[in-house]
PDB file of C-alpha atoms in Angstrom:
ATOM      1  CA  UNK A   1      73.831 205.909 146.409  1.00 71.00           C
ATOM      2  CA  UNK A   2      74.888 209.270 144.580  1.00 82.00           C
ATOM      3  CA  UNK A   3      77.445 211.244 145.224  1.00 90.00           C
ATOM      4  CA  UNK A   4      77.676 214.929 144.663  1.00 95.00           C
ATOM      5  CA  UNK A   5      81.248 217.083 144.979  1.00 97.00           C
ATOM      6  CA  UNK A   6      80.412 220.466 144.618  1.00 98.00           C
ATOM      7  CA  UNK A   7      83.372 223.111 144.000  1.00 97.00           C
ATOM      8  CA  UNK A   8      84.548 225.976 145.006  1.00 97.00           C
ATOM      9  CA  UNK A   9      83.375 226.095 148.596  1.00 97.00           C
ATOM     10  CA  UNK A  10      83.823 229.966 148.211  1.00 98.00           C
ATOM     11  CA  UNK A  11      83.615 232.378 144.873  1.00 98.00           C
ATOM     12  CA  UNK A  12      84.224 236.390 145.161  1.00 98.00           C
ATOM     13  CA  UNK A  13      83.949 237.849 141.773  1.00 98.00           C
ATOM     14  CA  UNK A  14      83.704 241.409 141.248  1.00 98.00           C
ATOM     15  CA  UNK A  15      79.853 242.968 139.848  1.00 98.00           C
ATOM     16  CA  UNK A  16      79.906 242.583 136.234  1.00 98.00           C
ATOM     17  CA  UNK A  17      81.983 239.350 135.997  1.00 98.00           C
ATOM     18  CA  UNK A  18      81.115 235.588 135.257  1.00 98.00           C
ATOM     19  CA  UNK A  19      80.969 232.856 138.141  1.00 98.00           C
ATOM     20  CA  UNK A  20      81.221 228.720 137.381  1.00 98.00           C
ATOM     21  CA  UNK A  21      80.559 226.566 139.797  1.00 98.00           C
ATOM     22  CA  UNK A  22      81.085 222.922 139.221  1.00 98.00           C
ATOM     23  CA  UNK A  23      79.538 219.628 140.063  1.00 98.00           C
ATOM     24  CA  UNK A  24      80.449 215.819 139.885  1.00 97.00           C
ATOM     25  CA  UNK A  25      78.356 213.085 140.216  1.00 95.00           C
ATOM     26  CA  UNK A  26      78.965 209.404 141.111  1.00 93.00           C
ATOM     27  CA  UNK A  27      75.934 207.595 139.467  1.00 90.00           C
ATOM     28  CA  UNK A  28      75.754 207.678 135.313  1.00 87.00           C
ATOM     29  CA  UNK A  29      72.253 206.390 135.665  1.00 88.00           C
ATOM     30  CA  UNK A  30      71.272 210.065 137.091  1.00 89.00           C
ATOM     31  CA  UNK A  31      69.486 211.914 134.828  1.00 90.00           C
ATOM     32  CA  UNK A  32      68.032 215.601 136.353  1.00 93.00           C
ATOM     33  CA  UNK A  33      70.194 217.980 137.422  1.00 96.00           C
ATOM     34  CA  UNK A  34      68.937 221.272 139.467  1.00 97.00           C
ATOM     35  CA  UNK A  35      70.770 223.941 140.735  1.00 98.00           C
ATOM     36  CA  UNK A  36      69.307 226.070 143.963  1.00 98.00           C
ATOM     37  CA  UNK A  37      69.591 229.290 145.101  1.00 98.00           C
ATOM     38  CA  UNK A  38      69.597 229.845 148.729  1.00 97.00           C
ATOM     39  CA  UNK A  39      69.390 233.698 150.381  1.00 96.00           C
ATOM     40  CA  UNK A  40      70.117 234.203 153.807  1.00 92.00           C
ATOM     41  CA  UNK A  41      67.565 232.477 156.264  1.00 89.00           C
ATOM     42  CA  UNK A  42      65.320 231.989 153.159  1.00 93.00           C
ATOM     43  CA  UNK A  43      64.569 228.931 151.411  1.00 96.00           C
ATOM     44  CA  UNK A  44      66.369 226.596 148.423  1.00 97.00           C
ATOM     45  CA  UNK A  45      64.882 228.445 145.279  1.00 97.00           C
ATOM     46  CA  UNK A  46      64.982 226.431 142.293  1.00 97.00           C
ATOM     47  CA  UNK A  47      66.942 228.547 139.762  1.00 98.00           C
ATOM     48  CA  UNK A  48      67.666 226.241 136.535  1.00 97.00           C
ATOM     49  CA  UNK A  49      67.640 222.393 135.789  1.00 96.00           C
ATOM     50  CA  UNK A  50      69.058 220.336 133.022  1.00 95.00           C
ATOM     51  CA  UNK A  51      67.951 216.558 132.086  1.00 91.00           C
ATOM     52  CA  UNK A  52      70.822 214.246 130.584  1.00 86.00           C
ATOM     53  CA  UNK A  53      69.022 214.450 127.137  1.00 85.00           C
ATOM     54  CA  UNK A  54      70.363 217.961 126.284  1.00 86.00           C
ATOM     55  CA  UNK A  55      74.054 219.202 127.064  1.00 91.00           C
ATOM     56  CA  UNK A  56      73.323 222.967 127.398  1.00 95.00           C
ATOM     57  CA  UNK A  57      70.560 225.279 128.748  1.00 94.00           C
ATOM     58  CA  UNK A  58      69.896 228.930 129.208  1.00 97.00           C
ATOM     59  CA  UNK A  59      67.892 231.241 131.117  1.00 95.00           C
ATOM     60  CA  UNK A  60      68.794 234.933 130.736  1.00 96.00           C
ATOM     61  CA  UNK A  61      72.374 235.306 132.591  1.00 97.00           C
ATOM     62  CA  UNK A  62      72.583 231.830 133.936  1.00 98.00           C
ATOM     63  CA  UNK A  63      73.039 228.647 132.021  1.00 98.00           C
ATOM     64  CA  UNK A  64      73.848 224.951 132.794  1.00 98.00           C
ATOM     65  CA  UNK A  65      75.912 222.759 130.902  1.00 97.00           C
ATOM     66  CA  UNK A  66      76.441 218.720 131.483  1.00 96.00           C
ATOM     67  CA  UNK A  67      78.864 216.655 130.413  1.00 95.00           C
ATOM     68  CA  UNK A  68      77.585 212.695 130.578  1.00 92.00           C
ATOM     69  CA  UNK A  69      80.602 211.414 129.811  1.00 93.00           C
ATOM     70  CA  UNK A  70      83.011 213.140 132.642  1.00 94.00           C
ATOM     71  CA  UNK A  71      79.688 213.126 135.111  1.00 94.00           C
ATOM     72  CA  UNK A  72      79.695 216.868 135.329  1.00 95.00           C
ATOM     73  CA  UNK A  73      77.948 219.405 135.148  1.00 97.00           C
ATOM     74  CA  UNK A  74      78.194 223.424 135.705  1.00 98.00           C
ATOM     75  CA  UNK A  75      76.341 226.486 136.531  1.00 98.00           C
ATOM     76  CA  UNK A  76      77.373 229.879 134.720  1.00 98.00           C
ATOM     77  CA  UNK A  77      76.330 233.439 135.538  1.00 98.00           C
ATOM     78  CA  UNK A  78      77.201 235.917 133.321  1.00 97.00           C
ATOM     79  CA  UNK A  79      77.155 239.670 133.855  1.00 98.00           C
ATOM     80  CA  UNK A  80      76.922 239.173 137.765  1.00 98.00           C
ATOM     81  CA  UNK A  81      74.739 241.453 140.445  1.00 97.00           C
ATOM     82  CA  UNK A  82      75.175 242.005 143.826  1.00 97.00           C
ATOM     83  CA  UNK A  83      71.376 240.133 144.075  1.00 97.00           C
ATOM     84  CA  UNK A  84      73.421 237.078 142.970  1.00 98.00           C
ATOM     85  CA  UNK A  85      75.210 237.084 146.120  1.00 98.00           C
ATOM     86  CA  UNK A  86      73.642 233.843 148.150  1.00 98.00           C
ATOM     87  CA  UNK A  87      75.089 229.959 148.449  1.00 98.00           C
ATOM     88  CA  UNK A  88      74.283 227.494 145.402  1.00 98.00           C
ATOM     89  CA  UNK A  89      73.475 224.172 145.440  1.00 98.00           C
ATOM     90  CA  UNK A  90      73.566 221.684 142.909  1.00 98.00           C
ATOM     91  CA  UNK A  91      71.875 218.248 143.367  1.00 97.00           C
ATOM     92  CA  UNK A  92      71.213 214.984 141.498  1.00 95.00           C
ATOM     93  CA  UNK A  93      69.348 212.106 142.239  1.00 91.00           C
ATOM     94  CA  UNK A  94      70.330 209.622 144.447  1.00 84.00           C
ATOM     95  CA  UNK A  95      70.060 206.762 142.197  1.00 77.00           C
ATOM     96  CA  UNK A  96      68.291 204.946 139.449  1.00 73.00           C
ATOM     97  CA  UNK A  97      65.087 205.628 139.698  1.00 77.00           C
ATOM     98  CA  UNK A  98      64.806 207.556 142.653  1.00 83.00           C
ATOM     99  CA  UNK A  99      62.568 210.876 143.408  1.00 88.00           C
ATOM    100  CA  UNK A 100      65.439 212.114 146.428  1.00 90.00           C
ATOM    101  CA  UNK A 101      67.765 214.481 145.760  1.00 94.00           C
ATOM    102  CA  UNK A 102      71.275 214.431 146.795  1.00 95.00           C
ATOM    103  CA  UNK A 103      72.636 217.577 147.187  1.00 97.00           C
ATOM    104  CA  UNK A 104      76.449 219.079 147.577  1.00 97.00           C
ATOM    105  CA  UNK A 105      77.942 221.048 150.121  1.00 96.00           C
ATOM    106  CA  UNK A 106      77.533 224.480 148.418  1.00 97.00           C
ATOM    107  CA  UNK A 107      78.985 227.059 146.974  1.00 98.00           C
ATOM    108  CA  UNK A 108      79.342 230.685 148.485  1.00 98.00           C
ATOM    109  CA  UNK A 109      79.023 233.451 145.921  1.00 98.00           C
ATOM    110  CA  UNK A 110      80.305 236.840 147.129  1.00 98.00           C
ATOM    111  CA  UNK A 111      79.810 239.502 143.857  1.00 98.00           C
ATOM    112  CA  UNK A 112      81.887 242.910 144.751  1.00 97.00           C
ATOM    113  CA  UNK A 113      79.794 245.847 144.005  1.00 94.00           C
TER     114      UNK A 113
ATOM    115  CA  UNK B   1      50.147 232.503 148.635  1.00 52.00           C
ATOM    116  CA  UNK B   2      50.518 229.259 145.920  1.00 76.00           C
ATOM    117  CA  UNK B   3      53.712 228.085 147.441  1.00 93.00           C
ATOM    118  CA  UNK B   4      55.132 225.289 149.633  1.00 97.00           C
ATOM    119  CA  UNK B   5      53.905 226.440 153.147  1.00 97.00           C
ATOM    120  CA  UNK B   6      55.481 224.774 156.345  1.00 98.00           C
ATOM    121  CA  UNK B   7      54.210 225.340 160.220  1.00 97.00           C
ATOM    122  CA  UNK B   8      55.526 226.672 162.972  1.00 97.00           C
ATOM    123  CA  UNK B   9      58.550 228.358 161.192  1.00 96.00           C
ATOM    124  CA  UNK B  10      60.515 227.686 164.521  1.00 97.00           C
ATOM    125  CA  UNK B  11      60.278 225.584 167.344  1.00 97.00           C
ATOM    126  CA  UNK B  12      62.541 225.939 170.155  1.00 97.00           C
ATOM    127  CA  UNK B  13      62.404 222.783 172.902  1.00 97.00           C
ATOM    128  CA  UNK B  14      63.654 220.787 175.584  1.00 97.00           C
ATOM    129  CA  UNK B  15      66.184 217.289 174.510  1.00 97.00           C
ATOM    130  CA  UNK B  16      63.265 214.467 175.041  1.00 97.00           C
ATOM    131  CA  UNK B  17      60.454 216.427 174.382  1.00 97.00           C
ATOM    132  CA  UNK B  18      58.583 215.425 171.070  1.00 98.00           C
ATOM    133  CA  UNK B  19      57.585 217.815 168.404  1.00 98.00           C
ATOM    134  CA  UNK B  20      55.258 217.863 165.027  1.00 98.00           C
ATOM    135  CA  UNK B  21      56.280 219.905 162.175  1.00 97.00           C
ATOM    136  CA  UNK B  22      53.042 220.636 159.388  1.00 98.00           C
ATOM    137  CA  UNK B  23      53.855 221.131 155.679  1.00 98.00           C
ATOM    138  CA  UNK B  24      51.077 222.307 153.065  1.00 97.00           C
ATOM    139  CA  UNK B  25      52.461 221.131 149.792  1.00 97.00           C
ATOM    140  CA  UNK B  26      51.330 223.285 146.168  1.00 95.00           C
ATOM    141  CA  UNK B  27      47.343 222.173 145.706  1.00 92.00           C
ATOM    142  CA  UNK B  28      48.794 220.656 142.542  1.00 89.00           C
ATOM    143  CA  UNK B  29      51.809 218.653 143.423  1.00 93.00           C
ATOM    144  CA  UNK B  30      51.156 214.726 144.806  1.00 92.00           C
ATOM    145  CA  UNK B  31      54.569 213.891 145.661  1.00 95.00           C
ATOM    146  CA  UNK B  32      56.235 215.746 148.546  1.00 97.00           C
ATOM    147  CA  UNK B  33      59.087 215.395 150.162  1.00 97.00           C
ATOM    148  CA  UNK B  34      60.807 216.187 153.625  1.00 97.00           C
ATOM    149  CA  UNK B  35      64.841 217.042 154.089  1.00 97.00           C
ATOM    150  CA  UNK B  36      66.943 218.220 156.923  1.00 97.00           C
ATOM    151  CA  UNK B  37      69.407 221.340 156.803  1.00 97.00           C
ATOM    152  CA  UNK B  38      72.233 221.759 159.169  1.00 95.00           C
ATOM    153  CA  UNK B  39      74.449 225.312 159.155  1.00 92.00           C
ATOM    154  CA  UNK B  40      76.920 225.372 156.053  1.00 90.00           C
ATOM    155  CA  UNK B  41      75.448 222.248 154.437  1.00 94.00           C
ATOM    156  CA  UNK B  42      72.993 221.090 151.683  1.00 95.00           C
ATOM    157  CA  UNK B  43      69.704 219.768 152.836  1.00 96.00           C
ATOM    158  CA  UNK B  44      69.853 215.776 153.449  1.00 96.00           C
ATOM    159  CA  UNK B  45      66.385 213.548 152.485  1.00 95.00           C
ATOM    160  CA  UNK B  46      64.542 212.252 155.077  1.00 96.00           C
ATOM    161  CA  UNK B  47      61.619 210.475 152.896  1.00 96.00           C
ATOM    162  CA  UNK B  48      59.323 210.999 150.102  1.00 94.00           C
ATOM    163  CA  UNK B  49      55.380 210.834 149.311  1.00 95.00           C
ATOM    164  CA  UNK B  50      53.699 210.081 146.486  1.00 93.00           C
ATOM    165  CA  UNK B  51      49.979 210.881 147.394  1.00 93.00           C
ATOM    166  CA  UNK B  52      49.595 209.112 150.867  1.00 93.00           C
ATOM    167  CA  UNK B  53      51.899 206.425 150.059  1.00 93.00           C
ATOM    168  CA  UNK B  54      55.599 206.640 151.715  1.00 92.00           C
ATOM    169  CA  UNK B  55      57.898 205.233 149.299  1.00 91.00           C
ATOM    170  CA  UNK B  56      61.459 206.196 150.373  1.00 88.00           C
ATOM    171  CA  UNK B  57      63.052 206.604 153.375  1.00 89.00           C
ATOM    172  CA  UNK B  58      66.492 207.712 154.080  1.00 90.00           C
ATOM    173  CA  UNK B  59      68.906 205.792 156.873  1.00 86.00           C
ATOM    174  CA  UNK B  60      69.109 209.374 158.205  1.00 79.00           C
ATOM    175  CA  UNK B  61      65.434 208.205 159.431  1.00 84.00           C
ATOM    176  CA  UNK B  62      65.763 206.880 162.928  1.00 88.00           C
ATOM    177  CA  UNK B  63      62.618 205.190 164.417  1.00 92.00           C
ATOM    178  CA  UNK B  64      62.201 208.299 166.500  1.00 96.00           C
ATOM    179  CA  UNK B  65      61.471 209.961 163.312  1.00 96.00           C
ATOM    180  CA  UNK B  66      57.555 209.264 161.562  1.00 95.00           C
ATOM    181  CA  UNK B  67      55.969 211.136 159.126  1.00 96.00           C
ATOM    182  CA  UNK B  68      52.146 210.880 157.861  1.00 96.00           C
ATOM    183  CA  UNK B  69      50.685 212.001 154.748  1.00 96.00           C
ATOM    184  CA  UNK B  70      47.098 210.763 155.352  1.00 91.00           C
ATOM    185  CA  UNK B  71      44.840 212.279 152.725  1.00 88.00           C
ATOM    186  CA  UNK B  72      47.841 212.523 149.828  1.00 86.00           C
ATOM    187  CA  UNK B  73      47.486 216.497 150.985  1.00 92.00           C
ATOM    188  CA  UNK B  74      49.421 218.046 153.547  1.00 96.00           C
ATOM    189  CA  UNK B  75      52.248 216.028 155.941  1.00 98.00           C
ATOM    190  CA  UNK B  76      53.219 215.949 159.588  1.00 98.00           C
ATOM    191  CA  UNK B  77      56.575 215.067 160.793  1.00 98.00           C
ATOM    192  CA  UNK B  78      57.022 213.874 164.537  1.00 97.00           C
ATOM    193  CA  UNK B  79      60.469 213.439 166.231  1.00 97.00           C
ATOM    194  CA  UNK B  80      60.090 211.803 169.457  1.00 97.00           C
ATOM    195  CA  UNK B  81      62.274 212.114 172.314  1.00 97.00           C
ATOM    196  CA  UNK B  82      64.166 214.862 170.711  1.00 97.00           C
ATOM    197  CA  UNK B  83      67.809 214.795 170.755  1.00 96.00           C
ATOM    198  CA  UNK B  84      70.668 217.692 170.859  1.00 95.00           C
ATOM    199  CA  UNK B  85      71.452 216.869 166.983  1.00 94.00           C
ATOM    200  CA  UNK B  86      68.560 217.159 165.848  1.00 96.00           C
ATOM    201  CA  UNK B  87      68.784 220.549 165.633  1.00 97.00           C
ATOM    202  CA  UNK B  88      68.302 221.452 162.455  1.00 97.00           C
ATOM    203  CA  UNK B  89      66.349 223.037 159.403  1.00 97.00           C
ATOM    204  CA  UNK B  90      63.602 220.725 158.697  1.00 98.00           C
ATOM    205  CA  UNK B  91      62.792 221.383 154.938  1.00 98.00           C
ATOM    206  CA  UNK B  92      59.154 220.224 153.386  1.00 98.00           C
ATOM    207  CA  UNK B  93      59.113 220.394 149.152  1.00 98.00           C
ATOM    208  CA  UNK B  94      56.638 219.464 146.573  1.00 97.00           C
ATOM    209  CA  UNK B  95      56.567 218.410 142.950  1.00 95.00           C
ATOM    210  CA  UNK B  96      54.608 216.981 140.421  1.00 92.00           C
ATOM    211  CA  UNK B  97      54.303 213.565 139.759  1.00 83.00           C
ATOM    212  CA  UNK B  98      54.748 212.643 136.037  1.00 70.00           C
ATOM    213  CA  UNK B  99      55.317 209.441 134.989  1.00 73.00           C
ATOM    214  CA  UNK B 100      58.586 207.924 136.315  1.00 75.00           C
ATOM    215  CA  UNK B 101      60.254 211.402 136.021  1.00 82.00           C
ATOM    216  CA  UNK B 102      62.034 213.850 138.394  1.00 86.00           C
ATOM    217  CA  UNK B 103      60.365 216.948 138.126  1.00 88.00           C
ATOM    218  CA  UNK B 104      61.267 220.318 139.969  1.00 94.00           C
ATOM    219  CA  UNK B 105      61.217 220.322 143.388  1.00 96.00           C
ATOM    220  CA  UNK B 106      59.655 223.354 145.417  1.00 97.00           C
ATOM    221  CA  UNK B 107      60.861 224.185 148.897  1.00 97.00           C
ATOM    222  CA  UNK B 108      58.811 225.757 151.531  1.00 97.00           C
ATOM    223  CA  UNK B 109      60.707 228.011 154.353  1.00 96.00           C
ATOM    224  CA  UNK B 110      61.298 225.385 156.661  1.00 97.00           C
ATOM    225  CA  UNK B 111      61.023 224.870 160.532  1.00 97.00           C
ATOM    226  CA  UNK B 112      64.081 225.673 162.594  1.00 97.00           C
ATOM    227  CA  UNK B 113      64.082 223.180 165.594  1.00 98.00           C
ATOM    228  CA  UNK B 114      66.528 224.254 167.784  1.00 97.00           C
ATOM    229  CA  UNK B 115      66.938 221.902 171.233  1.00 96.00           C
ATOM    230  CA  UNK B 116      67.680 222.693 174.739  1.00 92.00           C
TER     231      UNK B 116
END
């Protein structure tokens, strides 16, 4: 099955700066790549997604890159608000052909007003 | 509300009781999906749907764990004889089902079990 290392554990950047957060995966057959947002005590919120056809995309202040080669892939977030303050997720699927997700551990963003 | 919508959103009971955990997927979406959150960690699969069919099941699925999808609409999940670690955030999401794709999962709030 897949496996996802997710890394740092913890971020603190101050408001205004850029966060990365990286992510390895096990499995070069995996080809979808989401990355979740989750607020306290709310739910995962699906904030950007790359597929393994395309090495780069952007939404406003966040983007995702993948490299298919290394089996990684990172989220950016440029110009950083306090509302960006929550724990990340990245995920992949957990194999060839498979609809289940394998997520990582997280990453804790803390942005300093 | 259009989103994922799961019932009750907590459920507090006593080790060996059973409980049944609803999830309303998006109208839309035919394949839906069920994971488990503990504190601090990502949420693990438990199994999948793809209209009433269940096609994937996790070893994280003990046989005190079923879940139902009867009409390809909403699911149940039943743990039987509940257990201390099962304590948990029990997570229900939906997506489309295109081709042999993975397409953008959708979480609902979840139901925090939490066991006596």
């Amino acid at each position: 099955g897949e496996n996802v290392e997710q890394h740092p554990s913890t971020l603190s950047v101050q408001e205004g700066d850029s966060a990365v957060i990286k992510c390895t995966y096990s499995d070069s057959a995996s080809n979808y790549f989401p990355w979740y947002k989750q607020e306290l005590g709310k739910r995962p919120q699906l904030i950007i997604d790359i597929r393994s056809n395309v090495g780069e995309k952007k939404d406003q202040r966040i983007a995702v890159t993948l490299n298919k080669t290394a089996k990684h892939f990172s989220l950016h977030i440029t110009e950083t608000q306090p509302e960006d303050s929550a724990v990340y997720f990245c995920a992949a699927p957990s194999g060839a052909g498979s609809y289940q997700l394998t997520f990582g551990k997280g990453t804790k963003l803390s942005v300093i007003p | 509300d259009t989103g994922v919508s799961q019932d009750p959103r907590h459920k507090i009971t006593k080790r060996g009781q059973n409980v049944t955990f609803r999830c309303d997927p998006i109208s839309e979406h035919n394949r839906l999906y069920w994971y488990r959150q503990t504190l601090g960690q990502g949420p693990e699969f438990l199994t999948y749907f793809q209209n009433e069919a269940q096609l994937e099941k996790s070893r994280l699925l003990s046989d005190r764990f079923s879940a139902e999808r009867p009409k390809g609409s909403f699911s149940t999940l039943e743990i039987q004889r509940t257990e201390q670690g099962d304590s948990a955030m029990y997570l229900c999401a939906s997506s489309l089902g295109q081709g042999g794709s993975n397409q953008p999962q959708h979480f609902g709030d979840g139901t925090r079990l939490s066991i006596l």
